[in-house]
Amino acid sequence: MKKKTKLLLNLALTLFFAVMIIVKGPNLNPLYSDGAFAWCFIFSAYVVLNFLIGLGGIRITTDQASHMSVSVDKNVKGIKTGFTLLIIFWVLYFAATVISMPLFNYKAYRDQLGQPEISEFTDTVQPLALNQLPVVDKALARELADKKVGENPGLGSQVVLGTPVIQKVNDKLVWVVPLEHSGFFKWLKNLDGSAGYIVVSATDVSDVDLVTDHKIKYQENAYLLDDLNRHVRLFEGGLFRGMTDYSFELDDDGVPYWVITTYKNRWLFSLPEASGVAIVNATTGETNYYDIDHLPEWVDRVQPEAFIMQQIQNQGAYVHGIFNFSNQDKFRTSQGNIIVYNGSDCYLFTGLTSVGSDESAIGFIMVDMVTKEPKMYQMSGATEMAAQQSAQGKVQQYGYTASFPMIINLDGKATYFMTLKDRAGLIKQYAFVSVSNYTNVGTGETIDSALRNFRQVMGSSNDGIITGQGAKEAEGKVYRIASEALGESITYKLILKEKPNQIFTISYDLSNELALTEPGDRVKISYMASGTGICIATAFDNLEFKQISEDEETAPAEPPVPLPPSSPGSEVPDGDEAEGASGIQNSDEPAAAESSEAMESGNSAE
């Protein structure tokens, strides 16, 4: 074959691979499995082209009887070298793939996560105020964002919703949903980017904002050079980097970025380990790389969920090596995980079950999503799925489905919290489920009512929260009182003069007297003890008021008991003594006050 034809064929093959690289944006680093495979495939194509076809390496001959035969010309220059290199490359690739398996280095798999710190749940997990409980999950965040898009005429036909990402922005827990082009022609019409993004509060279903101050030009499913992966790989030095987990996040000023995890393999083609992030401005495309120790403060997570979950699984699977056929001490993650925030830090939280057990948890593990520091809580109880089924069983007549539960520190005990949604995906009720005994379930149409129901259930059970940190009573004068609207519910917050370091939160439906209470009133409160200074009331009574029925109010007063006539010569006592002798006391005397308080305490208990 002529040299010119050979050159043209090689140019055509090179052009084909160049187009594929531009379109796919692959990782070309041979230290990664996909990069090594790409180079082996490319080299194979050139060997086949140049040594078999281009140089006449394959000969097709026909004899006189029209029988066709195919033979390889072993005398073609370079064919031996080409095939030798080709075999070496593929042998190295498959050898590295096989040696990367746990069979040859199970300790690296087992120890990648690191030894978890054994911690007490209540010592490290901070209690949350009721108005800070996340009630909006990923599915509901998408529903609310979609509804917000529908409220803007013309926008719904231009964009589709990207993947919601939970994060903290200025200490507020939110879901952020990017708006992406709905098709090629919509992208062509809006080359400067899509309309922006939607922010959905994770704690309030009514708090949904459409932000149009920043265009989203670079997207995961955009076209040509606006495609995020293509942009980072081709123009921002990512062609030879391990990259995964493209996450849409905001800085504290609301500027949108794509946070992409960079990683390296710890053992040949296996055990990927996050090494840092590539942060891409979603509007301008400007990209900066950071290692884990020098991240911007607003970046909440670096570790991909898939990496962490696999490392937990590996630690449980190879706890005693590869050939542990008796499954001694083996454990695995429960079915699912959740991203939670403990203070300002982001964690992955999941239950641990022994191999072969589905509903019983042997503990829980919480992994920092930046540093990968693991904490393990060794406590037996129900898995997340068992808790979901228990909560759904409590309201089975309605057919509600439970969201994936999050575990919280409630009254010093680990407790599952979840929402109960109807078939349309709307929140109808809330549920608390005890981790230690998942038959203890409290539900209600508000978080407050669900919590009261849960505490009643726990108080009547053998393992109730009364033990250790039980119900208490406080009596004193109101120092401050204010109401706060939380969705469709109203919560009163009150400080007693005698307990200035405690805030009592009281649901509006505990007492009709709450709306009439003002500073200076003497009140009695029953509440659950808490180590946070935030005490949730279970009963409230304003001692300044005494409610009586209409019949009692209109009934005629009993005539006074006449005093017996004084005997001759006896002294008539003066006013106070006379009252004492007749058994009648002033209303402001202590005995009467005690009697009144006892009566009102009885009313409150009723």
XYZ file of C-alpha atoms in Angstrom:
606
model
C 0.000 0.000 0.000
C 1.342 3.438 -0.883
C 2.767 5.704 1.804
C 0.232 8.414 0.976
C -2.661 6.036 1.595
C -1.050 4.854 4.810
C -0.668 8.456 5.993
C -4.270 9.306 5.171
C -5.551 6.261 7.049
C -3.477 7.158 10.102
C -4.727 10.746 9.964
C -8.305 9.518 9.704
C -7.824 7.248 12.723
C -6.211 10.074 14.684
C -9.075 12.393 13.794
C -11.566 9.750 14.929
C -9.894 9.418 18.329
C -9.627 13.210 18.686
C -13.349 13.569 18.081
C -14.075 10.805 20.585
C -11.927 12.518 23.219
C -13.687 15.842 22.634
C -17.138 14.252 22.772
C -16.581 11.892 25.702
C -13.993 13.818 27.721
C -12.392 10.655 29.152
C -9.665 10.270 31.748
C -6.465 9.530 29.816
C -4.223 8.904 32.815
C -2.933 5.292 32.450
C -2.739 4.971 36.254
C -6.536 4.651 36.278
C -8.421 1.692 34.859
C -10.397 3.700 32.297
C -7.285 5.593 31.168
C -5.216 2.420 30.796
C -7.973 0.742 28.801
C -8.244 3.781 26.515
C -4.522 3.692 25.696
C -4.554 -0.078 25.107
C -7.482 0.313 22.735
C -5.871 3.223 20.853
C -2.563 1.380 20.488
C -4.376 -1.742 19.272
C -6.153 0.251 16.585
C -2.895 1.674 15.223
C -1.209 -1.740 15.267
C -4.076 -3.326 13.350
C -4.166 -0.482 10.850
C -0.455 -0.194 10.162
C 0.790 -3.748 10.421
C -2.146 -5.818 9.220
C -4.032 -3.711 6.709
C -1.898 -0.709 5.808
C 1.275 -2.696 5.119
C -0.305 -5.771 3.636
C 0.031 -7.870 6.756
C -3.156 -9.712 5.815
C -3.144 -11.446 2.438
C -6.279 -12.754 0.814
C -5.617 -15.227 -2.035
C -7.843 -17.289 -4.322
C -6.767 -20.548 -5.970
C -7.909 -21.959 -9.328
C -10.926 -23.606 -7.697
C -12.042 -20.203 -6.385
C -11.252 -21.147 -2.793
C -10.374 -18.065 -0.715
C -7.653 -18.212 1.935
C -6.437 -15.614 4.442
C -2.855 -15.544 5.691
C -0.668 -13.219 7.743
C 2.570 -12.135 6.168
C 5.046 -12.605 8.987
C 7.808 -11.006 6.972
C 6.222 -7.556 7.006
C 8.610 -5.140 8.669
C 7.652 -4.230 12.248
C 4.774 -6.662 12.680
C 6.593 -8.725 15.293
C 7.468 -5.660 17.359
C 3.959 -4.271 17.072
C 2.264 -7.458 18.214
C 4.783 -7.952 20.992
C 4.067 -4.479 22.386
C 0.357 -5.006 21.950
C 0.446 -8.234 23.947
C 2.585 -6.620 26.649
C 0.161 -3.706 27.049
C -2.906 -5.921 27.362
C -1.168 -8.379 29.691
C -0.122 -5.498 31.964
C -3.647 -4.099 31.911
C -5.316 -7.397 32.832
C -2.616 -8.214 35.391
C -3.131 -4.851 37.108
C -6.893 -5.401 37.059
C -6.594 -8.842 38.660
C -3.985 -7.825 41.240
C -6.204 -4.883 42.214
C -8.760 -7.351 43.584
C -9.117 -7.830 47.377
C -7.719 -11.371 47.081
C -4.196 -9.955 46.740
C -4.395 -7.101 49.267
C -7.455 -7.402 51.494
C -5.819 -5.386 54.289
C -5.705 -2.295 52.080
C -9.429 -2.678 51.453
C -10.216 -3.265 55.125
C -8.128 -0.379 56.443
C -8.868 2.319 53.862
C -11.576 4.003 55.946
C -9.439 4.039 59.058
C -10.263 2.872 62.547
C -13.474 4.576 63.677
C -13.490 6.423 66.968
C -15.939 4.752 69.359
C -18.134 7.556 70.687
C -21.211 8.093 72.807
C -24.070 9.287 70.629
C -25.285 11.990 73.000
C -21.751 13.316 73.532
C -21.060 14.090 69.874
C -24.460 14.577 68.203
C -25.963 17.935 69.092
C -29.704 18.151 69.831
C -31.718 20.109 67.256
C -34.454 22.626 67.902
C -37.777 21.493 66.445
C -37.788 24.285 63.871
C -34.384 23.101 62.625
C -35.426 19.524 61.860
C -35.070 18.825 58.117
C -38.545 17.971 56.838
C -37.816 18.353 53.122
C -36.086 15.384 51.513
C -34.607 15.201 48.026
C -37.826 14.079 46.337
C -39.911 16.798 47.986
C -37.258 19.417 47.193
C -37.580 18.514 43.526
C -41.393 18.712 43.761
C -41.288 22.156 45.381
C -38.705 23.405 42.879
C -40.820 22.128 39.992
C -43.839 23.946 41.410
C -41.800 27.149 41.643
C -40.772 26.845 38.007
C -44.413 26.365 37.045
C -45.322 29.649 38.738
C -43.179 31.561 36.229
C -44.809 31.724 32.777
C -42.449 30.774 29.978
C -39.758 29.366 32.258
C -41.149 25.840 32.441
C -40.716 25.270 28.703
C -37.123 26.525 28.762
C -35.540 24.557 31.596
C -35.506 21.244 33.424
C -34.412 20.629 36.992
C -30.931 19.407 37.780
C -30.006 17.255 40.774
C -30.916 18.817 44.165
C -27.970 19.076 46.562
C -28.360 19.670 50.304
C -25.951 22.144 51.895
C -25.618 24.909 54.442
C -25.560 28.455 53.086
C -24.994 31.161 55.701
C -25.918 28.649 58.439
C -29.242 27.865 56.746
C -29.874 24.282 55.648
C -31.198 24.292 52.078
C -31.558 22.251 48.918
C -30.101 23.940 45.839
C -31.493 22.908 42.456
C -29.781 24.102 39.230
C -31.925 24.939 36.213
C -30.675 23.284 33.017
C -31.587 23.695 29.350
C -34.493 21.485 28.300
C -33.045 20.750 24.849
C -30.594 21.685 22.105
C -32.632 24.560 20.683
C -33.260 26.004 24.156
C -29.498 25.929 24.719
C -28.913 27.560 21.329
C -31.352 30.331 22.217
C -29.743 30.968 25.636
C -26.015 30.632 25.033
C -25.258 32.830 28.037
C -26.763 30.203 30.339
C -30.008 29.032 31.900
C -32.127 31.220 34.178
C -30.374 30.384 37.468
C -31.223 28.083 40.348
C -33.845 27.418 43.011
C -33.212 27.384 46.759
C -35.555 25.209 48.836
C -35.398 25.397 52.623
C -34.830 21.983 54.174
C -36.824 22.979 57.265
C -39.784 24.932 55.839
C -41.835 23.757 52.851
C -43.112 27.288 52.229
C -39.627 28.783 51.847
C -38.761 28.388 48.140
C -36.859 31.021 46.129
C -36.030 31.347 42.437
C -32.665 33.087 42.023
C -31.982 34.631 38.608
C -28.992 36.810 39.498
C -26.511 34.240 38.169
C -26.773 32.381 34.852
C -25.806 28.696 34.737
C -23.735 28.463 31.542
C -21.773 25.288 32.300
C -24.034 22.303 32.942
C -23.707 18.543 33.166
C -25.942 18.013 30.126
C -25.102 21.089 28.046
C -23.845 20.986 24.462
C -20.489 21.431 22.720
C -18.008 23.346 24.860
C -20.591 24.334 27.486
C -20.715 20.746 28.721
C -19.228 20.760 32.224
C -17.161 17.581 31.949
C -15.880 18.552 28.492
C -14.934 22.039 29.687
C -12.992 20.788 32.719
C -11.264 17.930 30.906
C -10.207 19.825 27.782
C -9.583 23.360 28.978
C -8.960 23.216 32.713
C -6.297 20.538 33.058
C -8.601 17.633 33.847
C -7.687 15.280 31.009
C -5.240 13.295 33.167
C -7.010 13.579 36.540
C -9.350 11.242 38.336
C -12.596 13.203 38.745
C -16.043 12.249 40.042
C -19.117 13.462 41.971
C -20.138 16.697 40.241
C -21.998 18.662 42.932
C -23.806 22.017 42.525
C -23.075 24.313 45.490
C -23.299 27.981 46.472
C -20.805 30.138 48.290
C -21.984 32.464 51.064
C -22.747 35.194 48.504
C -25.027 32.946 46.455
C -22.546 32.522 43.584
C -23.066 29.078 41.969
C -20.175 26.643 41.554
C -19.646 23.065 40.529
C -17.580 21.210 43.127
C -15.900 18.169 41.562
C -13.981 15.635 43.641
C -10.487 14.756 42.432
C -9.130 11.374 43.496
C -6.201 8.972 43.253
C -6.085 5.192 43.538
C -4.310 3.766 46.575
C -3.767 0.296 45.103
C -3.257 -0.014 41.312
C -6.728 0.393 39.748
C -8.652 0.129 43.021
C -9.328 1.934 46.309
C -10.063 5.454 45.008
C -9.238 8.114 47.603
C -10.440 11.723 47.437
C -7.499 14.114 47.212
C -9.209 17.487 46.734
C -11.694 19.338 44.570
C -11.937 21.240 41.322
C -14.223 24.252 41.824
C -15.787 25.562 38.614
C -17.673 28.854 38.453
C -20.976 27.823 36.846
C -21.265 31.177 35.047
C -17.732 32.002 33.890
C -16.153 28.539 33.805
C -13.158 29.686 35.869
C -11.656 26.643 37.565
C -9.430 26.296 40.618
C -8.008 23.169 42.205
C -7.692 22.719 45.980
C -6.383 19.919 48.155
C -8.364 18.846 51.216
C -6.287 20.910 53.635
C -6.860 24.212 51.812
C -10.540 24.250 50.906
C -12.682 27.399 50.842
C -14.770 27.573 54.032
C -18.084 27.291 52.191
C -17.297 23.870 50.694
C -19.299 21.380 52.765
C -18.143 18.079 51.354
C -15.355 16.485 49.362
C -15.848 12.762 49.917
C -18.245 11.123 47.428
C -21.002 9.135 49.122
C -20.202 6.108 46.941
C -16.559 6.101 48.126
C -17.520 6.230 51.809
C -20.232 3.584 51.570
C -17.886 1.202 49.726
C -15.124 1.727 52.299
C -17.535 0.942 55.141
C -18.644 -2.200 53.298
C -15.026 -3.260 52.768
C -14.178 -2.819 56.438
C -17.084 -5.049 57.415
C -16.530 -7.670 54.701
C -12.802 -8.226 55.330
C -12.743 -7.788 59.109
C -11.120 -11.236 59.446
C -9.690 -11.603 55.966
C -10.950 -13.045 52.697
C -11.766 -16.586 53.771
C -14.123 -15.862 56.660
C -16.758 -18.401 55.637
C -18.416 -18.382 59.072
C -19.070 -14.630 58.730
C -17.530 -14.019 62.145
C -17.911 -10.328 63.157
C -18.850 -9.347 59.618
C -21.067 -6.310 59.206
C -22.486 -4.227 56.392
C -24.293 -0.953 55.967
C -28.055 -0.806 56.252
C -30.093 -0.116 53.146
C -29.539 3.585 52.637
C -27.698 6.555 54.053
C -28.387 10.210 54.715
C -26.389 13.436 54.718
C -26.699 15.200 58.075
C -25.210 18.317 59.622
C -23.848 18.299 63.161
C -23.237 21.949 63.906
C -21.513 23.319 60.812
C -19.931 20.015 59.750
C -21.372 17.703 57.104
C -21.540 13.953 57.713
C -22.707 10.772 56.054
C -24.766 8.728 58.500
C -25.774 5.093 58.085
C -26.682 2.115 60.204
C -24.623 -1.058 60.538
C -26.122 -4.541 60.592
C -24.531 -7.928 61.017
C -24.398 -10.078 57.908
C -27.679 -11.967 57.608
C -29.701 -9.482 59.668
C -32.079 -7.064 57.971
C -33.998 -5.230 60.702
C -31.566 -5.109 63.622
C -28.758 -2.551 63.756
C -25.596 -3.286 65.726
C -24.501 0.323 65.598
C -24.229 3.444 63.504
C -21.368 5.202 61.788
C -20.948 8.880 60.993
C -18.207 9.971 58.574
C -17.014 13.546 58.091
C -17.541 14.401 54.414
C -14.394 16.530 54.257
C -11.775 14.879 56.466
C -13.249 11.326 56.255
C -12.917 11.004 60.026
C -15.271 8.179 61.125
C -17.146 7.918 64.423
C -18.921 4.730 65.427
C -21.798 4.445 67.894
C -22.119 0.939 69.270
C -25.798 0.668 70.155
C -28.284 -1.947 69.133
C -31.615 -1.012 67.669
C -33.722 -0.864 64.552
C -32.420 -0.116 61.078
C -33.736 2.809 59.098
C -35.959 0.574 56.978
C -37.467 -1.111 60.034
C -38.212 2.313 61.517
C -39.877 3.407 58.277
C -42.091 0.328 58.250
C -43.012 0.856 61.893
C -44.024 4.481 61.286
C -46.039 3.521 58.208
C -47.784 0.831 60.212
C -48.918 3.434 62.741
C -50.816 5.303 59.996
C -51.561 2.395 57.670
C -55.203 3.463 57.365
C -54.043 6.527 55.413
C -51.552 4.754 53.160
C -48.783 7.258 53.901
C -45.155 6.515 53.014
C -42.261 7.471 55.268
C -39.254 9.424 54.088
C -35.784 8.042 54.790
C -35.296 8.751 58.505
C -32.599 10.847 60.070
C -31.299 10.036 63.522
C -31.392 12.815 66.121
C -30.479 13.328 69.749
C -33.845 13.658 71.484
C -33.864 13.954 75.270
C -30.480 12.270 75.390
C -31.565 9.249 73.348
C -31.066 8.246 69.713
C -34.370 8.727 67.893
C -35.446 8.468 64.255
C -37.337 11.393 62.764
C -39.167 11.216 59.437
C -42.033 12.704 57.500
C -45.118 10.814 56.363
C -46.269 11.708 52.853
C -49.349 10.964 50.799
C -49.340 9.590 47.267
C -48.840 13.079 45.854
C -45.612 13.411 47.842
C -46.980 16.045 50.231
C -46.193 15.967 53.954
C -49.247 14.986 55.978
C -47.755 13.904 59.292
C -44.484 13.561 61.171
C -43.128 10.589 63.085
C -40.612 9.880 65.827
C -39.424 6.293 66.299
C -37.245 5.000 69.106
C -33.999 3.480 67.835
C -33.762 1.052 70.748
C -37.374 -0.135 70.372
C -38.986 0.615 67.039
C -42.446 -0.310 68.313
C -42.423 2.993 70.196
C -43.778 5.405 67.585
C -45.231 8.881 67.916
C -47.075 10.589 65.063
C -48.902 13.858 64.596
C -49.933 16.461 62.053
C -47.349 18.869 63.456
C -43.870 18.191 64.777
C -44.975 19.364 68.225
C -47.956 17.023 68.348
C -45.879 14.108 67.033
C -43.289 14.765 69.719
C -45.907 14.900 72.476
C -47.407 11.644 71.231
C -43.970 10.044 71.130
C -43.193 11.160 74.668
C -46.492 9.786 75.892
C -45.685 6.449 74.258
C -42.176 6.423 75.688
C -43.400 7.468 79.113
C -45.809 4.536 79.245
C -43.257 2.000 78.002
C -40.677 0.203 80.085
C -37.797 1.926 78.336
C -39.351 5.396 78.354
C -37.457 8.629 78.415
C -38.643 9.250 81.961
C -35.663 7.247 83.168
C -32.536 9.326 83.661
C -33.904 12.490 82.121
C -37.567 12.511 83.097
C -40.442 14.918 83.175
C -40.004 17.881 85.492
C -42.106 20.772 86.694
C -41.225 24.425 87.004
C -43.236 27.189 88.635
C -42.462 30.874 88.575
C -43.110 34.274 87.086
C -42.930 34.895 83.350
C -39.935 37.032 82.441
C -40.396 37.006 78.662
C -42.849 35.334 76.284
C -43.163 35.440 72.486
C -44.870 33.427 69.768
C -43.270 32.047 66.604
C -45.070 30.728 63.540
C -43.574 27.476 62.220
C -45.441 26.579 59.049
C -49.043 25.944 60.066
C -48.185 25.695 63.766
C -47.499 28.327 66.424
C -44.937 27.803 69.164
C -44.595 29.979 72.243
C -41.181 30.557 73.769
C -41.044 31.524 77.421
C -38.405 32.361 80.027
C -39.120 32.209 83.749
C -37.627 34.774 86.076
C -36.533 31.943 88.356
C -34.866 30.006 85.463
C -33.254 32.632 83.203
C -30.952 30.102 81.503
C -33.748 27.895 80.184
C -36.089 28.533 77.269
C -39.391 26.667 77.361
C -40.993 25.944 73.977
C -44.746 25.385 74.220
C -47.100 24.342 71.431
C -50.123 26.594 70.990
C -52.574 23.727 71.493
C -51.316 22.834 74.965
C -53.411 25.542 76.630
C -55.849 28.303 75.706
C -54.173 30.447 78.343
C -50.968 30.830 76.319
C -52.273 33.650 74.134
C -53.362 35.563 77.255
C -50.149 35.087 79.203
C -47.908 38.093 79.688
C -44.761 38.973 81.662
C -45.351 38.917 85.412
C -47.913 36.099 85.349
C -47.244 33.147 87.602
C -47.275 29.875 85.658
C -46.622 26.177 86.090
C -44.916 24.167 83.329
C -44.328 20.435 82.938
C -41.417 19.717 80.611
C -38.852 17.173 79.536
C -35.366 17.687 80.893
C -32.722 18.634 78.328
C -29.028 19.320 78.492
C -29.261 22.082 75.909
C -31.234 24.695 77.844
C -34.124 24.296 75.382
C -36.973 22.553 77.225
C -40.081 21.310 75.431
C -43.215 21.682 77.533
C -45.752 18.886 77.903
C -48.264 20.859 80.025
C -48.894 24.534 80.815
C -51.046 26.322 83.384
C -51.323 30.060 84.023
C -51.956 30.312 87.751
C -53.443 33.785 87.366
C -56.542 32.308 85.741
C -59.096 29.805 86.927
C -61.583 28.583 84.366
C -65.078 27.689 85.663
C -68.233 26.623 83.872
C -71.238 28.906 83.311
C -73.256 26.896 85.831
C -70.666 27.508 88.503
C -70.538 31.217 87.650
C -74.351 31.793 87.876
C -75.035 29.544 90.873
C -76.224 31.523 93.966
C -73.680 31.948 96.660
C -74.183 29.881 99.788
C -75.474 31.944 102.752
C -72.886 32.617 105.407
C -72.905 30.336 108.400
C -74.316 32.346 111.387
C -72.058 32.719 114.368
C -73.311 31.281 117.646
C -74.404 33.919 120.127
C -71.717 34.890 122.550
C -72.225 33.826 126.088
C -72.564 36.511 128.689
C -69.280 37.771 129.893
C -67.291 36.513 126.928
C -65.171 38.861 124.846
C -66.066 39.609 121.319
C -62.933 39.075 119.229
C -61.746 41.831 116.974
C -61.945 41.608 113.174
C -59.068 39.294 112.345
C -59.700 36.997 115.254
C -63.369 36.835 114.380
C -62.590 35.784 110.886
C -60.204 33.159 112.153
C -62.771 31.820 114.573
C -65.419 31.557 111.905
C -63.123 29.599 109.566
C -63.156 32.383 106.951
C -59.820 33.634 105.626
C -58.765 36.553 103.471
C -58.071 35.565 99.884
C -54.510 36.828 100.141
C -53.546 34.625 103.078
C -51.171 31.701 102.466
C -53.633 28.930 103.188
C -56.069 30.250 100.615
C -53.294 30.696 98.081
C -52.133 27.122 98.600
C -55.681 25.884 98.186
C -56.080 27.888 94.980
C -52.802 26.592 93.592
C -53.765 23.036 94.411
C -57.082 23.479 92.614
C -55.462 24.974 89.518
C -52.834 22.253 89.497
C -55.667 19.771 89.392
C -57.261 21.652 86.475
C -53.971 21.575 84.632
C -53.579 17.861 85.165
C -57.041 17.309 83.788
